[in-house]
Short mmCIF file of C-alpha atoms in Angstrom, two decimals:
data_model
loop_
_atom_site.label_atom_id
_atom_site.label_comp_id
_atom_site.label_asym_id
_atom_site.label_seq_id
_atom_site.Cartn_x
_atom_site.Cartn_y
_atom_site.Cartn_z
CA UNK A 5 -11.96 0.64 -8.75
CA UNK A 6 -10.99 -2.40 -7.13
CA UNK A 7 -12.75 -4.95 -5.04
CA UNK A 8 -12.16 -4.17 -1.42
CA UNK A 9 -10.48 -7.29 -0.05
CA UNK A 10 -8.06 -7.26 3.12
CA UNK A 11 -4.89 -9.46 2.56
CA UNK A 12 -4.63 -11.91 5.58
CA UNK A 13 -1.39 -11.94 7.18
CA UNK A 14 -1.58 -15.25 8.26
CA UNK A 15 -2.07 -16.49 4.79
CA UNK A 16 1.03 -14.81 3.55
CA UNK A 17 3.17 -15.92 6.80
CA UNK A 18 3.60 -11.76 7.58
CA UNK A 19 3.14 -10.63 11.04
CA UNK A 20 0.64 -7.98 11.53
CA UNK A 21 1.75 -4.15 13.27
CA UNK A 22 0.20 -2.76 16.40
CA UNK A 23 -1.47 0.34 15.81
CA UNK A 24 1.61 2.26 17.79
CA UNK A 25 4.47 0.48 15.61
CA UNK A 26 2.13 1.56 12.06
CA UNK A 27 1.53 4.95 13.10
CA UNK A 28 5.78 5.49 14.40
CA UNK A 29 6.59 4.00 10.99
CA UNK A 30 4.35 6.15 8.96
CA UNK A 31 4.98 9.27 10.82
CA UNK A 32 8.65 9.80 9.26
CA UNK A 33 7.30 9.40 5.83
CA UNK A 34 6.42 12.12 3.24
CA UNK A 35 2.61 13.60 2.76
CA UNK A 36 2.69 11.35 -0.22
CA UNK A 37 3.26 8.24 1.81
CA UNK A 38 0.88 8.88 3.78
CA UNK A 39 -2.08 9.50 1.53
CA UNK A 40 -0.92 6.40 -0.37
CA UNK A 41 -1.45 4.47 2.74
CA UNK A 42 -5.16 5.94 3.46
CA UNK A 43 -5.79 5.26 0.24
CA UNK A 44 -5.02 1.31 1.33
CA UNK A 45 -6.73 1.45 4.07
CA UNK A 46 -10.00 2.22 2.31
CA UNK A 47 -9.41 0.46 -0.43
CA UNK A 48 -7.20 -2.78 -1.27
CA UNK A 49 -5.74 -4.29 -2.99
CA UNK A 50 -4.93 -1.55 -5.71
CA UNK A 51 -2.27 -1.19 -8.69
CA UNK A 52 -0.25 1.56 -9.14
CA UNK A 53 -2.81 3.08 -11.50
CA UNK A 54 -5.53 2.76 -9.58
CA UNK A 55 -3.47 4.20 -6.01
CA UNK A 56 -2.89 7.36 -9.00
CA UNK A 57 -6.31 7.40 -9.94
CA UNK A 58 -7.62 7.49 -6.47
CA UNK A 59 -4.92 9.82 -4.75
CA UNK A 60 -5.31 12.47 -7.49
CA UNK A 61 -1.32 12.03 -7.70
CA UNK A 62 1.20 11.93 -10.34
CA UNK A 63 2.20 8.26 -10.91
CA UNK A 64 5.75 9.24 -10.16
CA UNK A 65 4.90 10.50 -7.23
CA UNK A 66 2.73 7.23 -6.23
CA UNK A 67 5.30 5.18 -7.24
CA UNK A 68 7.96 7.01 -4.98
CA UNK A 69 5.52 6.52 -2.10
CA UNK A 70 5.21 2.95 -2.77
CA UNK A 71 8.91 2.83 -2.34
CA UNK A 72 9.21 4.47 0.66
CA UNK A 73 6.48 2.54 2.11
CA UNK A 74 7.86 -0.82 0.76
CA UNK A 75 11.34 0.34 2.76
CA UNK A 76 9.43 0.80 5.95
CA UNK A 77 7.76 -2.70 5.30
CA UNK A 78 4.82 -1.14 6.08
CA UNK A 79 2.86 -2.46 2.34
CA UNK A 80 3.31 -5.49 0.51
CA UNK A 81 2.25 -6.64 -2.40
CA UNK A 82 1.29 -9.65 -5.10
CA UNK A 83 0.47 -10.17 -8.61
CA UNK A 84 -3.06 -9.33 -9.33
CA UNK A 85 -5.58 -12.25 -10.36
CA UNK A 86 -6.98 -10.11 -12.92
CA UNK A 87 -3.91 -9.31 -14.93
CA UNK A 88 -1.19 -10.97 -13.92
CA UNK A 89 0.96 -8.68 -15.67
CA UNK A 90 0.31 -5.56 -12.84
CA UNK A 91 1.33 -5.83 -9.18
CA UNK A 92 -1.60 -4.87 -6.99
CA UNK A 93 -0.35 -3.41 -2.74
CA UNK A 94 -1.85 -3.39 0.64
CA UNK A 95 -0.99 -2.56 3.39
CA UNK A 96 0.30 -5.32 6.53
CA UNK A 97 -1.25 -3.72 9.55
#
């Protein structure tokens, strides 16, 4: 598991989402978008592994969640400063 750290918006120059615009966004994704995202909002930053590990779902499946989430620009995400070589997501609300 991760260390539970909150990315600041205003460090990253992304504007933060009322409640109302998250929830509209997320509402029109798939189950697996959605559990992806709770998993964030317990828990982030993670890496692909770990959102697989803690979801209980396929990483095909967490990866096409990701994706739908990245199109909603509802996650974002950053190189992780343990291993640079892995991405690591949270979500911008």
């Amino acid at each position: 598991m991760s260390m539970s750290t909150t990315e600041d918006p205003s460090l990253t120059g992304e504007e933060t989402l009322s409640e109302d615009e998250y929830r509209d966004r997320l509402r029109e994704l798939p189950p697996s978008a959605k559990l992806v995202a709770k998993v964030l909002e317990t828990d982030s930053p993670l890496s692909q592994g770990q959102l697989a590990e803690e979801s209980l779902l396929p990483d095909r499946t967490v990866r096409y969640a990701l994706n739908r989430l990245e199109d909603v620009d509802l996650i974002g995400s950053r190189y992780s400063f343990r291993d640079a070589r892995k991405q690591v997501y949270y979500l911008k609300h």
